[in-house]
Amino acid sequence: MTPDSSSAIRLIVGLGNVGAEYERTRHNAGFWFVDAVARAAGASFGAERKFHGELARLRDHGRELWLLKPGTYMNRSGQAV
């Protein structure tokens, strides 16, 4: 079954915590995941003020997919999403 446009994934949010003290900790596994997806797709992240974080846009099977790394601490990531 092929998903139609109404059920296709459009956003993947990689959760993590900002700051150098968390950079290499398991708390940033979500950041690592979306970084890997972006790298595989040849996409790059850029600051997006209105989403309170960094956003990468890529095309997957003709559909646009956004990857988001919130710039807030994990317990406040709902603000970005």
mmCIF file of N, CA and C in Angstrom:
data_model
loop_
_atom_site.group_PDB
_atom_site.id
_atom_site.type_symbol
_atom_site.label_atom_id
_atom_site.label_comp_id
_atom_site.label_asym_id
_atom_site.label_seq_id
_atom_site.Cartn_x
_atom_site.Cartn_y
_atom_site.Cartn_z
ATOM 1 N N MET A 1 0.842 -1.183 0.000
ATOM 2 C CA MET A 1 0.000 0.000 0.000
ATOM 3 C C MET A 1 0.885 1.243 0.000
ATOM 4 N N THR A 2 0.626 2.145 -0.893
ATOM 5 C CA THR A 2 1.370 3.393 -0.986
ATOM 6 C C THR A 2 0.630 4.478 -0.225
ATOM 7 N N PRO A 3 1.316 5.171 0.684
ATOM 8 C CA PRO A 3 0.623 6.232 1.432
ATOM 9 C C PRO A 3 0.222 7.374 0.510
ATOM 10 N N ASP A 4 -0.983 7.895 0.729
ATOM 11 C CA ASP A 4 -1.379 9.072 -0.041
ATOM 12 C C ASP A 4 -0.809 10.311 0.626
ATOM 13 N N SER A 5 -0.987 11.446 -0.004
ATOM 14 C CA SER A 5 -0.368 12.675 0.509
ATOM 15 C C SER A 5 -0.885 13.074 1.878
ATOM 16 N N SER A 6 -2.087 12.631 2.253
ATOM 17 C CA SER A 6 -2.630 13.023 3.548
ATOM 18 C C SER A 6 -2.024 12.212 4.688
ATOM 19 N N SER A 7 -1.460 11.029 4.390
ATOM 20 C CA SER A 7 -0.897 10.214 5.458
ATOM 21 C C SER A 7 0.628 10.119 5.403
ATOM 22 N N ALA A 8 1.244 10.766 4.435
ATOM 23 C CA ALA A 8 2.700 10.710 4.301
ATOM 24 C C ALA A 8 3.376 11.518 5.402
ATOM 25 N N ILE A 9 4.514 11.034 5.843
ATOM 26 C CA ILE A 9 5.297 11.761 6.840
ATOM 27 C C ILE A 9 5.849 13.020 6.194
ATOM 28 N N ARG A 10 5.686 14.146 6.856
ATOM 29 C CA ARG A 10 6.168 15.427 6.327
ATOM 30 C C ARG A 10 7.220 16.070 7.207
ATOM 31 N N LEU A 11 7.291 15.642 8.465
ATOM 32 C CA LEU A 11 8.216 16.247 9.420
ATOM 33 C C LEU A 11 8.792 15.164 10.321
ATOM 34 N N ILE A 12 10.106 15.177 10.465
ATOM 35 C CA ILE A 12 10.778 14.330 11.447
ATOM 36 C C ILE A 12 11.512 15.271 12.386
ATOM 37 N N VAL A 13 11.209 15.169 13.671
ATOM 38 C CA VAL A 13 11.835 16.015 14.680
ATOM 39 C C VAL A 13 12.847 15.173 15.447
ATOM 40 N N GLY A 14 14.081 15.606 15.436
ATOM 41 C CA GLY A 14 15.127 14.947 16.211
ATOM 42 C C GLY A 14 15.278 15.673 17.528
ATOM 43 N N LEU A 15 14.892 15.017 18.612
ATOM 44 C CA LEU A 15 14.959 15.672 19.917
ATOM 45 C C LEU A 15 16.368 15.608 20.484
ATOM 46 N N GLY A 16 16.718 16.629 21.207
ATOM 47 C CA GLY A 16 18.026 16.704 21.848
ATOM 48 C C GLY A 16 18.078 17.909 22.759
ATOM 49 N N ASN A 17 19.219 18.108 23.356
ATOM 50 C CA ASN A 17 19.441 19.269 24.219
ATOM 51 C C ASN A 17 20.539 20.127 23.616
ATOM 52 N N VAL A 18 20.349 21.415 23.696
ATOM 53 C CA VAL A 18 21.332 22.356 23.162
ATOM 54 C C VAL A 18 22.485 22.509 24.146
ATOM 55 N N GLY A 19 23.630 22.886 23.627
ATOM 56 C CA GLY A 19 24.777 23.165 24.481
ATOM 57 C C GLY A 19 25.866 22.115 24.353
ATOM 58 N N ALA A 20 27.088 22.579 24.517
ATOM 59 C CA ALA A 20 28.261 21.723 24.357
ATOM 60 C C ALA A 20 28.281 20.567 25.355
ATOM 61 N N GLU A 21 27.731 20.775 26.538
ATOM 62 C CA GLU A 21 27.778 19.716 27.561
ATOM 63 C C GLU A 21 26.932 18.499 27.190
ATOM 64 N N TYR A 22 25.999 18.651 26.254
ATOM 65 C CA TYR A 22 25.145 17.534 25.829
ATOM 66 C C TYR A 22 25.531 16.979 24.463
ATOM 67 N N GLU A 23 26.422 17.668 23.764
ATOM 68 C CA GLU A 23 26.713 17.361 22.375
ATOM 69 C C GLU A 23 27.021 15.891 22.108
ATOM 70 N N ARG A 24 27.799 15.278 22.936
ATOM 71 C CA ARG A 24 28.191 13.882 22.717
ATOM 72 C C ARG A 24 27.545 12.918 23.707
ATOM 73 N N THR A 25 26.367 13.263 24.180
ATOM 74 C CA THR A 25 25.669 12.388 25.116
ATOM 75 C C THR A 25 24.443 11.766 24.443
ATOM 76 N N ARG A 26 23.928 10.712 25.051
ATOM 77 C CA ARG A 26 22.755 10.019 24.505
ATOM 78 C C ARG A 26 21.533 10.939 24.424
ATOM 79 N N HIS A 27 21.562 12.031 25.138
ATOM 80 C CA HIS A 27 20.444 12.979 25.095
ATOM 81 C C HIS A 27 20.262 13.584 23.708
ATOM 82 N N ASN A 28 21.264 13.482 22.868
ATOM 83 C CA ASN A 28 21.186 14.062 21.527
ATOM 84 C C ASN A 28 21.045 13.024 20.423
ATOM 85 N N ALA A 29 20.603 11.834 20.762
ATOM 86 C CA ALA A 29 20.427 10.780 19.751
ATOM 87 C C ALA A 29 19.476 11.223 18.645
ATOM 88 N N GLY A 30 18.460 11.992 18.973
ATOM 89 C CA GLY A 30 17.524 12.496 17.960
ATOM 90 C C GLY A 30 18.204 13.454 16.989
ATOM 91 N N PHE A 31 19.078 14.298 17.501
ATOM 92 C CA PHE A 31 19.850 15.198 16.639
ATOM 93 C C PHE A 31 20.736 14.379 15.701
ATOM 94 N N TRP A 32 21.389 13.345 16.245
ATOM 95 C CA TRP A 32 22.273 12.513 15.428
ATOM 96 C C TRP A 32 21.500 11.845 14.297
ATOM 97 N N PHE A 33 20.287 11.380 14.612
ATOM 98 C CA PHE A 33 19.477 10.696 13.603
ATOM 99 C C PHE A 33 19.129 11.629 12.444
ATOM 100 N N VAL A 34 18.574 12.803 12.741
ATOM 101 C CA VAL A 34 18.201 13.705 11.647
ATOM 102 C C VAL A 34 19.430 14.240 10.917
ATOM 103 N N ASP A 35 20.558 14.372 11.610
ATOM 104 C CA ASP A 35 21.805 14.738 10.927
ATOM 105 C C ASP A 35 22.177 13.678 9.895
ATOM 106 N N ALA A 36 22.041 12.406 10.266
ATOM 107 C CA ALA A 36 22.373 11.307 9.356
ATOM 108 C C ALA A 36 21.422 11.265 8.163
ATOM 109 N N VAL A 37 20.141 11.481 8.398
ATOM 110 C CA VAL A 37 19.164 11.500 7.302
ATOM 111 C C VAL A 37 19.484 12.651 6.343
ATOM 112 N N ALA A 38 19.754 13.823 6.895
ATOM 113 C CA ALA A 38 20.078 14.982 6.056
ATOM 114 C C ALA A 38 21.351 14.730 5.251
ATOM 115 N N ARG A 39 22.356 14.173 5.892
ATOM 116 C CA ARG A 39 23.624 13.904 5.215
ATOM 117 C C ARG A 39 23.407 12.918 4.058
ATOM 118 N N ALA A 40 22.637 11.865 4.291
ATOM 119 C CA ALA A 40 22.363 10.862 3.254
ATOM 120 C C ALA A 40 21.601 11.450 2.076
ATOM 121 N N ALA A 41 20.779 12.451 2.350
ATOM 122 C CA ALA A 41 19.969 13.082 1.296
ATOM 123 C C ALA A 41 20.665 14.280 0.663
ATOM 124 N N GLY A 42 21.828 14.646 1.175
ATOM 125 C CA GLY A 42 22.532 15.811 0.649
ATOM 126 C C GLY A 42 21.900 17.119 1.061
ATOM 127 N N ALA A 43 21.155 17.117 2.160
ATOM 128 C CA ALA A 43 20.493 18.326 2.664
ATOM 129 C C ALA A 43 21.317 18.911 3.806
ATOM 130 N N SER A 44 21.098 20.178 4.092
ATOM 131 C CA SER A 44 21.798 20.812 5.204
ATOM 132 C C SER A 44 20.815 21.622 6.040
ATOM 133 N N PHE A 45 21.157 21.791 7.291
ATOM 134 C CA PHE A 45 20.322 22.524 8.235
ATOM 135 C C PHE A 45 20.646 24.004 8.204
ATOM 136 N N GLY A 46 19.621 24.789 8.399
ATOM 137 C CA GLY A 46 19.766 26.225 8.524
ATOM 138 C C GLY A 46 18.863 26.720 9.635
ATOM 139 N N ALA A 47 19.232 27.816 10.240
ATOM 140 C CA ALA A 47 18.434 28.378 11.331
ATOM 141 C C ALA A 47 17.067 28.816 10.819
ATOM 142 N N GLU A 48 16.044 28.481 11.582
ATOM 143 C CA GLU A 48 14.656 28.874 11.284
ATOM 144 C C GLU A 48 14.071 29.466 12.550
ATOM 145 N N ARG A 49 14.081 30.766 12.623
ATOM 146 C CA ARG A 49 13.640 31.460 13.829
ATOM 147 C C ARG A 49 12.196 31.105 14.221
ATOM 148 N N LYS A 50 11.299 31.036 13.233
ATOM 149 C CA LYS A 50 9.889 30.797 13.586
ATOM 150 C C LYS A 50 9.645 29.385 14.109
ATOM 151 N N PHE A 51 10.586 28.454 13.850
ATOM 152 C CA PHE A 51 10.463 27.096 14.383
ATOM 153 C C PHE A 51 11.372 26.876 15.586
ATOM 154 N N HIS A 52 12.024 27.924 16.048
ATOM 155 C CA HIS A 52 12.893 27.841 17.236
ATOM 156 C C HIS A 52 13.912 26.722 17.104
ATOM 157 N N GLY A 53 14.554 26.639 15.952
ATOM 158 C CA GLY A 53 15.552 25.591 15.773
ATOM 159 C C GLY A 53 16.174 25.634 14.392
ATOM 160 N N GLU A 54 16.701 24.481 13.983
ATOM 161 C CA GLU A 54 17.326 24.340 12.671
ATOM 162 C C GLU A 54 16.469 23.409 11.825
ATOM 163 N N LEU A 55 16.317 23.757 10.555
ATOM 164 C CA LEU A 55 15.445 23.012 9.650
ATOM 165 C C LEU A 55 16.198 22.639 8.385
ATOM 166 N N ALA A 56 15.991 21.413 7.933
ATOM 167 C CA ALA A 56 16.511 20.959 6.636
ATOM 168 C C ALA A 56 15.312 20.509 5.816
ATOM 169 N N ARG A 57 15.303 20.891 4.556
ATOM 170 C CA ARG A 57 14.228 20.487 3.640
ATOM 171 C C ARG A 57 14.823 19.567 2.587
ATOM 172 N N LEU A 58 14.141 18.451 2.329
ATOM 173 C CA LEU A 58 14.601 17.533 1.299
ATOM 174 C C LEU A 58 13.406 16.937 0.576
ATOM 175 N N ARG A 59 13.673 16.307 -0.544
ATOM 176 C CA ARG A 59 12.630 15.652 -1.337
ATOM 177 C C ARG A 59 12.812 14.150 -1.203
ATOM 178 N N ASP A 60 11.713 13.444 -0.954
ATOM 179 C CA ASP A 60 11.716 11.993 -0.844
ATOM 180 C C ASP A 60 10.588 11.451 -1.689
ATOM 181 N N HIS A 61 10.923 10.761 -2.761
ATOM 182 C CA HIS A 61 9.926 10.200 -3.676
ATOM 183 C C HIS A 61 8.949 11.266 -4.160
ATOM 184 N N GLY A 62 9.484 12.451 -4.466
ATOM 185 C CA GLY A 62 8.669 13.532 -4.993
ATOM 186 C C GLY A 62 7.936 14.343 -3.945
ATOM 187 N N ARG A 63 8.071 13.986 -2.686
ATOM 188 C CA ARG A 63 7.389 14.719 -1.610
ATOM 189 C C ARG A 63 8.420 15.477 -0.783
ATOM 190 N N GLU A 64 8.012 16.638 -0.290
ATOM 191 C CA GLU A 64 8.898 17.411 0.570
ATOM 192 C C GLU A 64 8.862 16.847 1.984
ATOM 193 N N LEU A 65 10.023 16.724 2.584
ATOM 194 C CA LEU A 65 10.169 16.243 3.947
ATOM 195 C C LEU A 65 11.023 17.251 4.698
ATOM 196 N N TRP A 66 10.574 17.604 5.891
ATOM 197 C CA TRP A 66 11.332 18.540 6.722
ATOM 198 C C TRP A 66 11.941 17.774 7.886
ATOM 199 N N LEU A 67 13.165 18.155 8.228
ATOM 200 C CA LEU A 67 13.857 17.631 9.404
ATOM 201 C C LEU A 67 14.086 18.807 10.342
ATOM 202 N N LEU A 68 13.736 18.641 11.601
ATOM 203 C CA LEU A 68 13.836 19.732 12.562
ATOM 204 C C LEU A 68 14.659 19.321 13.767
ATOM 205 N N LYS A 69 15.581 20.201 14.142
ATOM 206 C CA LYS A 69 16.320 20.073 15.400
ATOM 207 C C LYS A 69 15.927 21.279 16.247
ATOM 208 N N PRO A 70 15.066 21.072 17.245
ATOM 209 C CA PRO A 70 14.657 22.201 18.084
ATOM 210 C C PRO A 70 15.857 22.848 18.763
ATOM 211 N N GLY A 71 15.814 24.154 18.894
ATOM 212 C CA GLY A 71 16.860 24.900 19.572
ATOM 213 C C GLY A 71 16.533 25.119 21.030
ATOM 214 N N THR A 72 15.561 24.395 21.516
ATOM 215 C CA THR A 72 15.146 24.479 22.921
ATOM 216 C C THR A 72 15.592 23.200 23.622
ATOM 217 N N TYR A 73 15.620 23.221 24.941
ATOM 218 C CA TYR A 73 15.901 21.990 25.666
ATOM 219 C C TYR A 73 14.772 20.999 25.427
ATOM 220 N N MET A 74 15.079 19.729 25.579
ATOM 221 C CA MET A 74 14.136 18.678 25.234
ATOM 222 C C MET A 74 12.768 18.861 25.904
ATOM 223 N N ASN A 75 12.742 19.246 27.148
ATOM 224 C CA ASN A 75 11.465 19.396 27.847
ATOM 225 C C ASN A 75 10.662 20.606 27.355
ATOM 226 N N ARG A 76 11.233 21.410 26.451
ATOM 227 C CA ARG A 76 10.506 22.544 25.856
ATOM 228 C C ARG A 76 10.405 22.401 24.344
ATOM 229 N N SER A 77 10.648 21.209 23.823
ATOM 230 C CA SER A 77 10.650 21.001 22.369
ATOM 231 C C SER A 77 9.282 21.204 21.743
ATOM 232 N N GLY A 78 8.229 21.094 22.524
ATOM 233 C CA GLY A 78 6.889 21.348 21.991
ATOM 234 C C GLY A 78 6.762 22.747 21.419
ATOM 235 N N GLN A 79 7.499 23.691 21.934
ATOM 236 C CA GLN A 79 7.480 25.058 21.422
ATOM 237 C C GLN A 79 7.923 25.076 19.972
ATOM 238 N N ALA A 80 8.933 24.293 19.632
ATOM 239 C CA ALA A 80 9.433 24.254 18.249
ATOM 240 C C ALA A 80 8.509 23.450 17.350
ATOM 241 N N VAL A 81 7.990 22.377 17.865
ATOM 242 C CA VAL A 81 7.133 21.501 17.044
ATOM 243 C C VAL A 81 5.785 22.154 16.851
#
